[in-house]
Every structure is written in structure tokens, then in C-alpha cells.
PDB file of C-alpha atoms and ligand atoms in Angstrom:
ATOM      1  CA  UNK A   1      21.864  -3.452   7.492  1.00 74.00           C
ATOM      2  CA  UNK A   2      21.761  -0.859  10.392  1.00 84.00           C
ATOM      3  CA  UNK A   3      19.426  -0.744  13.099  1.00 94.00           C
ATOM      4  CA  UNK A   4      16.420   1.250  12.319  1.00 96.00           C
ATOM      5  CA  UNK A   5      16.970   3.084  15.841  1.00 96.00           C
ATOM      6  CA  UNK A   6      19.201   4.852  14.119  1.00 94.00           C
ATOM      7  CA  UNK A   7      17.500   6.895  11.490  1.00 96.00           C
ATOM      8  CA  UNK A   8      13.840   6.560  13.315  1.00 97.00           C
ATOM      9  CA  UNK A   9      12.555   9.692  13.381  1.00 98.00           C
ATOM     10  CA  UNK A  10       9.321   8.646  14.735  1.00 98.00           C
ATOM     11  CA  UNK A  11       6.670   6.224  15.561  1.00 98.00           C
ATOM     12  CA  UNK A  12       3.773   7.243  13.463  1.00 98.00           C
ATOM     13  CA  UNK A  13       1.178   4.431  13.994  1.00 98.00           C
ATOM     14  CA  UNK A  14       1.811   2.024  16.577  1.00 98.00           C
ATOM     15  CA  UNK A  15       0.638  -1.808  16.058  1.00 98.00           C
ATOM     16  CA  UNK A  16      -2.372  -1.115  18.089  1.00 98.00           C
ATOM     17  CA  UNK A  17      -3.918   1.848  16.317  1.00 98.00           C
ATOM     18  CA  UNK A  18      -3.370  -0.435  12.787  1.00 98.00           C
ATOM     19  CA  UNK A  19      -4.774  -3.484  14.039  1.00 98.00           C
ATOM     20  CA  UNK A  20      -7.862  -1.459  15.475  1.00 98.00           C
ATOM     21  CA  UNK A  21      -8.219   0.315  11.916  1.00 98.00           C
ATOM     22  CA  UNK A  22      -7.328  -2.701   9.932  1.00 98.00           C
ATOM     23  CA  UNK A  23     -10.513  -4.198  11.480  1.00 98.00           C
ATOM     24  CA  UNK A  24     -12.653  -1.241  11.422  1.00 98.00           C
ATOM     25  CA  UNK A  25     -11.788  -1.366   7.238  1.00 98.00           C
ATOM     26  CA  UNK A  26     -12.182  -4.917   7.012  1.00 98.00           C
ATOM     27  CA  UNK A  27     -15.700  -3.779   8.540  1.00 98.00           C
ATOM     28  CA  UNK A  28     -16.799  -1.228   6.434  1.00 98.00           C
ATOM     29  CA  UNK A  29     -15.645  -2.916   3.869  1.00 98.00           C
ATOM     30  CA  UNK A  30     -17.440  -6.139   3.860  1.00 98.00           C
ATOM     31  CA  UNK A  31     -20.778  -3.696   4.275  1.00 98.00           C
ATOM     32  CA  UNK A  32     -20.089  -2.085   0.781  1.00 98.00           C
ATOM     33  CA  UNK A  33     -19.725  -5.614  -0.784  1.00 98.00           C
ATOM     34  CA  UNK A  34     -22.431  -7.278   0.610  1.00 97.00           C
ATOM     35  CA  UNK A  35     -24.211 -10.292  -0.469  1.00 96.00           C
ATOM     36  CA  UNK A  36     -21.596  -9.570  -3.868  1.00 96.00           C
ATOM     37  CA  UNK A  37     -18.315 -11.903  -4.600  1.00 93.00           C
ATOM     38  CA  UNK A  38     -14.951 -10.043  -4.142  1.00 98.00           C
ATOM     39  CA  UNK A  39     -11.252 -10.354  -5.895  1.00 98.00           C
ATOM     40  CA  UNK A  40      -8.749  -8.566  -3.349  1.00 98.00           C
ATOM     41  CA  UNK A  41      -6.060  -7.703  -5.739  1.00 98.00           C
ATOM     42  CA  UNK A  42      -2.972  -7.520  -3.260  1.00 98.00           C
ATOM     43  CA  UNK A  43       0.167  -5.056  -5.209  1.00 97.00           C
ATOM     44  CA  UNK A  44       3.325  -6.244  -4.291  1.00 96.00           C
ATOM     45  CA  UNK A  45       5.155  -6.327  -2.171  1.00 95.00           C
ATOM     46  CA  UNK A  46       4.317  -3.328   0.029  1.00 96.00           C
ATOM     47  CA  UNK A  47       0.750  -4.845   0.053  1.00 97.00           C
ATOM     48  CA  UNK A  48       1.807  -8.108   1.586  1.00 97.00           C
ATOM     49  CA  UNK A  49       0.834  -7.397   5.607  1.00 98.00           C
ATOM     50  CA  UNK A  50      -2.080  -5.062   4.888  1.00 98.00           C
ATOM     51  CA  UNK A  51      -3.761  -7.037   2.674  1.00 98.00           C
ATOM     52  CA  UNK A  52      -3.098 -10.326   5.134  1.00 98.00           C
ATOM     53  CA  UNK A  53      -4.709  -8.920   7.774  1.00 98.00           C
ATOM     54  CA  UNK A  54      -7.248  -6.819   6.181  1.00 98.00           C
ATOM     55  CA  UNK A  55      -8.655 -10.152   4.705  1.00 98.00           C
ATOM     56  CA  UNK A  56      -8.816 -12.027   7.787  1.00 98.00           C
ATOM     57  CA  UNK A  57     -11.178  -8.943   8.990  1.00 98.00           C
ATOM     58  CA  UNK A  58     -13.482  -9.675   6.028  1.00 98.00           C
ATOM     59  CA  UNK A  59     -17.177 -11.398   6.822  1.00 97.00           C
ATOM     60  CA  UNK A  60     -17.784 -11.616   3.475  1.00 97.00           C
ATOM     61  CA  UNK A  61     -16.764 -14.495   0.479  1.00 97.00           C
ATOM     62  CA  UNK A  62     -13.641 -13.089  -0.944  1.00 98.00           C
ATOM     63  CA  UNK A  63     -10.820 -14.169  -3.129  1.00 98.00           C
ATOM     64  CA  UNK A  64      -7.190 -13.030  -3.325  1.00 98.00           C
ATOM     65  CA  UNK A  65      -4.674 -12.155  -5.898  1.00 98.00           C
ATOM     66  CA  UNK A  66      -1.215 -10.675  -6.636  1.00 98.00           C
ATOM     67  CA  UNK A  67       0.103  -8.391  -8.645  1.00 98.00           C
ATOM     68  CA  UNK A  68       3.753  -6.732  -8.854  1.00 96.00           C
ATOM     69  CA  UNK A  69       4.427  -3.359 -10.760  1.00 91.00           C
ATOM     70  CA  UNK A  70       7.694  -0.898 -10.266  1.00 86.00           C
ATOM     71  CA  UNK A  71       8.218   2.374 -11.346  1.00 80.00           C
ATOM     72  CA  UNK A  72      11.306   3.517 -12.630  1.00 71.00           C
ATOM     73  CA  UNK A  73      13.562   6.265 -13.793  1.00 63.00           C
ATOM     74  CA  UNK A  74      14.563   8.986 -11.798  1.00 57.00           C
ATOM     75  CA  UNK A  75      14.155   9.083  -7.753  1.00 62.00           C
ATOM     76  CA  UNK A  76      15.402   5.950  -5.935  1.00 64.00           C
ATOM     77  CA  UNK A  77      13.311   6.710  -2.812  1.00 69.00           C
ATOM     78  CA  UNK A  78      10.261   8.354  -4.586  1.00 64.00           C
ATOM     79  CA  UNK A  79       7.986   6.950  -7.275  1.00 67.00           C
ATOM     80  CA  UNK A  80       9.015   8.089 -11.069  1.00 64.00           C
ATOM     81  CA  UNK A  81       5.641   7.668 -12.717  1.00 65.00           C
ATOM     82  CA  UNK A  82       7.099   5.148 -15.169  1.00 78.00           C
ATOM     83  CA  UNK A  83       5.437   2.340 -13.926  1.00 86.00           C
ATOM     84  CA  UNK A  84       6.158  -1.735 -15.450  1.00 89.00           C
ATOM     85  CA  UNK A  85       4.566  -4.826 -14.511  1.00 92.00           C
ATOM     86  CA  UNK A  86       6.663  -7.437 -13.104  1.00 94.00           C
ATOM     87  CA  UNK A  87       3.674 -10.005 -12.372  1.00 96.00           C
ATOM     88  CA  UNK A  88       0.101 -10.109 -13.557  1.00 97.00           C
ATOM     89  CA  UNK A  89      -2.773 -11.379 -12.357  1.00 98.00           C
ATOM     90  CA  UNK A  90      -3.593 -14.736 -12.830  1.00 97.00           C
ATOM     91  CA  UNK A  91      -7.531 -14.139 -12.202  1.00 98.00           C
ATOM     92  CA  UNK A  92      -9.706 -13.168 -15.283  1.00 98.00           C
ATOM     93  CA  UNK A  93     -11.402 -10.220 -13.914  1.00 98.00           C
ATOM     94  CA  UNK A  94     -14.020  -8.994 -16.237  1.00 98.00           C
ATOM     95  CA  UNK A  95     -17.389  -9.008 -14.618  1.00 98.00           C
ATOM     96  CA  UNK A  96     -15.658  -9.070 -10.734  1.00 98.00           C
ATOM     97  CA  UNK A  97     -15.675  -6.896  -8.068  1.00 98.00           C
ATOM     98  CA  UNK A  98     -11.851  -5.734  -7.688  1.00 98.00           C
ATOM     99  CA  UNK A  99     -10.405  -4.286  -4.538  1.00 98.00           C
ATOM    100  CA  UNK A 100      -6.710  -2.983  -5.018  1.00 98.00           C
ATOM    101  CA  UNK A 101      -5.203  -3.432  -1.690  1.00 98.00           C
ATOM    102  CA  UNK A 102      -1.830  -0.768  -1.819  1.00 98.00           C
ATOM    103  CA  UNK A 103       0.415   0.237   0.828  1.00 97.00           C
ATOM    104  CA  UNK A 104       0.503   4.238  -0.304  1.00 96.00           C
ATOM    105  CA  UNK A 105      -0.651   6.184  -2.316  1.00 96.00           C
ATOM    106  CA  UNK A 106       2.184   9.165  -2.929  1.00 94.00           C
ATOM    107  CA  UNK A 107       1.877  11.027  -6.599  1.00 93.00           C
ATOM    108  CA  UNK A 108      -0.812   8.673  -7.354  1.00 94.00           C
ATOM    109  CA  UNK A 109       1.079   7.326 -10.482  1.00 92.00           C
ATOM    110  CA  UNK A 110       1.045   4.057  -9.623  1.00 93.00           C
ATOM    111  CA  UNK A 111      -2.094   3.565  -8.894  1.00 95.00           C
ATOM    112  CA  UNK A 112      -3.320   5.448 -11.872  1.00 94.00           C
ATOM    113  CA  UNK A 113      -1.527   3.145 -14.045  1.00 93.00           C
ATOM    114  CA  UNK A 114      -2.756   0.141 -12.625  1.00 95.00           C
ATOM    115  CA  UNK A 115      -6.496   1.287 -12.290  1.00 96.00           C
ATOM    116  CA  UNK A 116      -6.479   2.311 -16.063  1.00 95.00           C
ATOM    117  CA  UNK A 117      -4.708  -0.870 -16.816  1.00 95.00           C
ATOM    118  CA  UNK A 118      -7.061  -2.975 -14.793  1.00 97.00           C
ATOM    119  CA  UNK A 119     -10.325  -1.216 -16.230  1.00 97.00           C
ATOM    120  CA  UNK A 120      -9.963  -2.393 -19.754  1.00 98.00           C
ATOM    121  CA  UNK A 121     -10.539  -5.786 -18.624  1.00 98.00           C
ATOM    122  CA  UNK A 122     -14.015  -4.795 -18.109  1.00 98.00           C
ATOM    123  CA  UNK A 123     -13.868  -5.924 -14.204  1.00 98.00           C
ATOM    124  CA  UNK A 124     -17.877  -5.048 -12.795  1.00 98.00           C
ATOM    125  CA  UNK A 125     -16.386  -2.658 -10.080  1.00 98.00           C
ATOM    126  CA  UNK A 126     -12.914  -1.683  -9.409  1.00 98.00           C
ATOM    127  CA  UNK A 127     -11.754   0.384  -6.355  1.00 98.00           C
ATOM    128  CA  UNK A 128      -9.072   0.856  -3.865  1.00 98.00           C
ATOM    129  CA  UNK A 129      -7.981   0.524  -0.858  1.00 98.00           C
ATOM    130  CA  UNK A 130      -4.559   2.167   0.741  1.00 98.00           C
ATOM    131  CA  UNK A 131      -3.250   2.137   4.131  1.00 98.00           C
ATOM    132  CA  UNK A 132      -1.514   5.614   3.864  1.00 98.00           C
ATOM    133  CA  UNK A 133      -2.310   8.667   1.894  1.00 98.00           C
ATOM    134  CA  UNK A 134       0.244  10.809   1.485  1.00 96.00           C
ATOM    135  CA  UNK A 135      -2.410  13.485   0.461  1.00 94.00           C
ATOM    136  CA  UNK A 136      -0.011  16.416  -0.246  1.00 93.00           C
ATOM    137  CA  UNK A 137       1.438  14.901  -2.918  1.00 93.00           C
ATOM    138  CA  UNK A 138      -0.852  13.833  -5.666  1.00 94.00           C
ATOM    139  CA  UNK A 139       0.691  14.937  -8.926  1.00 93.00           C
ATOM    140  CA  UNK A 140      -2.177  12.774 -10.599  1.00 93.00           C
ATOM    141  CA  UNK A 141      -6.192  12.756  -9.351  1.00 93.00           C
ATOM    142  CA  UNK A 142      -6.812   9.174  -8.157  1.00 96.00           C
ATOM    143  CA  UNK A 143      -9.951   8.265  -6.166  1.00 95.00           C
ATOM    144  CA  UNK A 144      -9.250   5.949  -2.860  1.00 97.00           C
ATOM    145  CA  UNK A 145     -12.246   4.649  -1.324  1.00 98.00           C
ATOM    146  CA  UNK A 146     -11.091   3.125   1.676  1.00 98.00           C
ATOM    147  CA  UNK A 147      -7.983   4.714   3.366  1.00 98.00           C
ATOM    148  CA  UNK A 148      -5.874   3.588   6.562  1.00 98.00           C
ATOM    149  CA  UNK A 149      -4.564   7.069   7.650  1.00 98.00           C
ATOM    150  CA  UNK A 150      -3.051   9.968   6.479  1.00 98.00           C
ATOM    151  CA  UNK A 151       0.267  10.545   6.949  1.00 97.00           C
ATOM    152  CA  UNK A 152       2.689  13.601   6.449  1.00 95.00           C
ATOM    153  CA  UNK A 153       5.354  14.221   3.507  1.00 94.00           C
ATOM    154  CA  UNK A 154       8.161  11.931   5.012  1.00 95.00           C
ATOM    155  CA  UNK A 155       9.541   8.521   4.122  1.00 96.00           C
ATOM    156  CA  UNK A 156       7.942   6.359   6.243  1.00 97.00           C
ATOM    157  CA  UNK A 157       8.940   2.463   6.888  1.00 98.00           C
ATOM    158  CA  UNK A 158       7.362  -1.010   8.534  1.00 98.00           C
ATOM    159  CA  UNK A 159       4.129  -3.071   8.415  1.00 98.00           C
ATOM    160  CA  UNK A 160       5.345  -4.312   5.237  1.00 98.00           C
ATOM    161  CA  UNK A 161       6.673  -0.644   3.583  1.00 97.00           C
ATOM    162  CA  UNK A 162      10.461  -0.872   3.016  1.00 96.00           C
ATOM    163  CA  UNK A 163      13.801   1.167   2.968  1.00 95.00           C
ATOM    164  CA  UNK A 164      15.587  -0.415   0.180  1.00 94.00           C
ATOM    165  CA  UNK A 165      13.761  -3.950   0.753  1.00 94.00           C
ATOM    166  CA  UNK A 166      14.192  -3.834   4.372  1.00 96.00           C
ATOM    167  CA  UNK A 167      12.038  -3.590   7.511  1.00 97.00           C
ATOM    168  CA  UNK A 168       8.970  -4.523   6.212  1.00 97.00           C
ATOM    169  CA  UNK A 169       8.606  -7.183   9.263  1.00 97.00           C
ATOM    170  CA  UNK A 170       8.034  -4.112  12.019  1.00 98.00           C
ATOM    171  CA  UNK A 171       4.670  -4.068  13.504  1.00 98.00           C
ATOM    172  CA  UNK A 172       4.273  -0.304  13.336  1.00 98.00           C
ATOM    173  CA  UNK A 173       4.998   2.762  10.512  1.00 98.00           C
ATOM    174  CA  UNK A 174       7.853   4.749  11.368  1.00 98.00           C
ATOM    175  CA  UNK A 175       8.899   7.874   9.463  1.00 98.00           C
ATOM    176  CA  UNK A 176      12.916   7.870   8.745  1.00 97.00           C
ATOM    177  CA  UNK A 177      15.614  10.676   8.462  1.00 96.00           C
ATOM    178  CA  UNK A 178      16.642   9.925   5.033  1.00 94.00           C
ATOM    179  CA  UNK A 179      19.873  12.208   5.366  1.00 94.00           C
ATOM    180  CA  UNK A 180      20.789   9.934   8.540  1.00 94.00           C
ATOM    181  CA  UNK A 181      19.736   6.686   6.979  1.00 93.00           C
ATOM    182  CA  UNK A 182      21.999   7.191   3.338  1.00 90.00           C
ATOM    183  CA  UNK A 183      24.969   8.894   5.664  1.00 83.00           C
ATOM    184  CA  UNK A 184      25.259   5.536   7.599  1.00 77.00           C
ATOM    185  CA  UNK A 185      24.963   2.903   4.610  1.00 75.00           C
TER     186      UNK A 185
HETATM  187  P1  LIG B 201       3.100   6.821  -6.215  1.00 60.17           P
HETATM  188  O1  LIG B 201       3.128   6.103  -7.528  1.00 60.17           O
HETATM  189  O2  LIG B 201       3.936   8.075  -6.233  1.00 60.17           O
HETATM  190  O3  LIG B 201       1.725   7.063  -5.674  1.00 60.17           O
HETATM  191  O4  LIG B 201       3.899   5.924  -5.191  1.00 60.17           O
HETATM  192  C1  LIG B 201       3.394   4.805  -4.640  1.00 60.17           C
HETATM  193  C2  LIG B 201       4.489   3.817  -4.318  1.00 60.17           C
HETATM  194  O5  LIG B 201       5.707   4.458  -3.923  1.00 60.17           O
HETATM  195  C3  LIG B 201       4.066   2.976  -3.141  1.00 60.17           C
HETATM  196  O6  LIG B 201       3.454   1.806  -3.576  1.00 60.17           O
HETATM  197  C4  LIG B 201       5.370   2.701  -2.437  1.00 60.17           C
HETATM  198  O7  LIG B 201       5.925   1.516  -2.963  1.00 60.17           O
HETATM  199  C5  LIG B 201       6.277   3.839  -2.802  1.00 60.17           C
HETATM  200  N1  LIG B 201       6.365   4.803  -1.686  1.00 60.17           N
HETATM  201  C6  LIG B 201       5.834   6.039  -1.633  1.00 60.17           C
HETATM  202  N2  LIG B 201       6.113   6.642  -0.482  1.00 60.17           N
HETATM  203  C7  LIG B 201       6.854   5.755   0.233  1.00 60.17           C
HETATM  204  C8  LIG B 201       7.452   5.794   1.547  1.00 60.17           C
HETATM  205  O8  LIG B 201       7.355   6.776   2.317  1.00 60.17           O
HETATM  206  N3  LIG B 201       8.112   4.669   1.942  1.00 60.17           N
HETATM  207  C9  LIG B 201       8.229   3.573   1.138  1.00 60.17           C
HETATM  208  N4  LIG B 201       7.694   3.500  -0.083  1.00 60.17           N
HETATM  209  C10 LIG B 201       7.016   4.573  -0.538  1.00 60.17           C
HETATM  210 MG1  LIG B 202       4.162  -0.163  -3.581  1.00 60.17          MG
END
């Protein structure tokens, strides 16, 4: 695998400005849920970092789970809308509070399918939280309740968002040069 130096187009969000808003959600979240149990539903595997840290910046009781869906069909680097479930929860959620903890939030598809998915288990409250909106591109109305920052129409990478399973370790979101990244693989 190549250096990321290579096709970095950018720096969006530097390690700083996410720790400082990953503790102003954890915040603002633990106000909404107050005095109230929560499930933090972590998707995989883009979730994994957020959701780490955004539950160590919780005040509040709160319990975590996974969950793994994919979309597929057409558009390697893009979400299809076809969306499977690789791994359920193992929690029982009807009568819980349920946080979805997502990395992005793109056409909205995924989300969509999961939030419908998840409501016919009768959960007490079920929202979501992303760490970037790609706002421009909603092909399907979802509501996001908490949100990390916007970012632009690019690819972006790091802080647990891949390139084809890589550099999900970086500390900070970069946005990549597609056409340079798939010319040097
Ligand atoms: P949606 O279903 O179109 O909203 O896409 C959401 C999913 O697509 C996210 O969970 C990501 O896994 C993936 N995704 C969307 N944009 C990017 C990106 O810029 N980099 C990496 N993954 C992305
Ligand atoms: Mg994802």
C-alpha cells in the first residue's frame, strides 16, 4: 500500500479540532439522555474510533454494541443503496434508547436501511449520530441528530474511514485525489 502523501489532497480536520468536537458531542449528548439508560449501537467498521472516543466523553450509564452492514452493487468507492447485514446486534433493543454511532452519512441509504430495520424492534427511541455529513448528497431524507462536521463532496480518509480497508489508524480526515490514488495502485 502507498503512502497516503501521495494522493492527500488535504487535511480536512486535524486531530485537535475532532478530539475538541468529539467531547463537545459526548457533552451534548449525555444532556439529551439524561437520568435515561443508553445502547450506543457502533456500525462497523468505519464507526470503530468515533464511537471509542465518543463513549469515553459520555457522563452518563451507557452500553455498547456492534453492528456490520455493506452495500453493494454498483460503485466501489460510493455507497449502492443495496445494503446487507453482515453482523447483528446481539442486544434486544425493544424498549431502549438507541444511538447509531456512523462514520458518514453520504446518500443516506445506509442509514435509512438500518434505521427502518432497527425500528421494527420497537426500540423506545432511536437516533443518530455521524461524524461527517456529506450534506450535498442525500438521495434519501434521513434525520441526524448529532453531527461531527460537514464536509464537502470528496472522498475523504482516516480516524477510522478507509480507502479500500486502509488508513483508518490516521488521527485526522483527509480528503484524497481518487484519480491519483487508483493511477498508483
Ligand atoms: P450512504 O449509504 O451513501 O449514506 O453511505 C454511507 C457509507 O458509505 C459510509 O458508512 C461509508 O462507509 C461510505 N462512505 C461514504 N463516503 C465515504 C468517503 O468519503 N470515504 C469512505 N467511505 C465513505
Ligand atoms: Mg460505513
Amino acid at each position: 500500500m502507498q503512502d497516503y502523501r501521495e494522493f492527500m489532497e488535504e487535511v480536512l480536520v486535524d486531530e485537535k479540532t475532532i478530539e475538541k468536537r468529539v467531547a463537545e458531542l459526548g457533552a451534548q449528548i449525555s444532556r439529551a439522555y439524561e437520568g435515561q439508560e443508553l445502547l450506543i449501537v457502533c456500525l462497523l467498521r468505519g464507526g470503530i474510533t468515533f464511537a471509542a472516543d465518543l463513549t469515553r466523553a459520555l457522563t452518563i450509564p451507557h452500553t455498547l454494541d456492534c453492528m456490520s452492514l455493506s452495500s453493494y452493487g454498483v460503485g466501489h468507492y460510493a455507497s449502492s443503496g443495496n445494503v446487507r447485514v453482515n453482523l447483528d446486534l446481539m442486544t434486544n433493543i425493544e424498549g431502549l434508547n438507541v444511538l447509531l454511532v456512523e462514520d458518514i452519512v453520504d446518500s443516506g441509504r445506509t442509514l435509512a436501511h438500518v434505521l427502518q430495520m432497527l425500528g421494527t424492534r420497537e426500540p423506545k427511541s432511536l437516533k443518530v449520530c455521524v461524524l461527517l455529513d456529506k450534506k450535498y448528497r442525500r438521495e434519501v431524507p434521513v434525520e441526524v441528530d448529532f453531527v461531527g462536521f460537514d464536509v464537502p463532496d470528496k472522498y475523504v480518509f482516516g480516524y477510522g474511514i478507509d480507502i479500500d480497508e486502509h488508513f483508518r489508524h490516521l488521527r485526522f480526515i483527509a480528503s484524497a485525489n481518487m484519480t491519483k490514488y487508483k493511477k498508483s495502485l
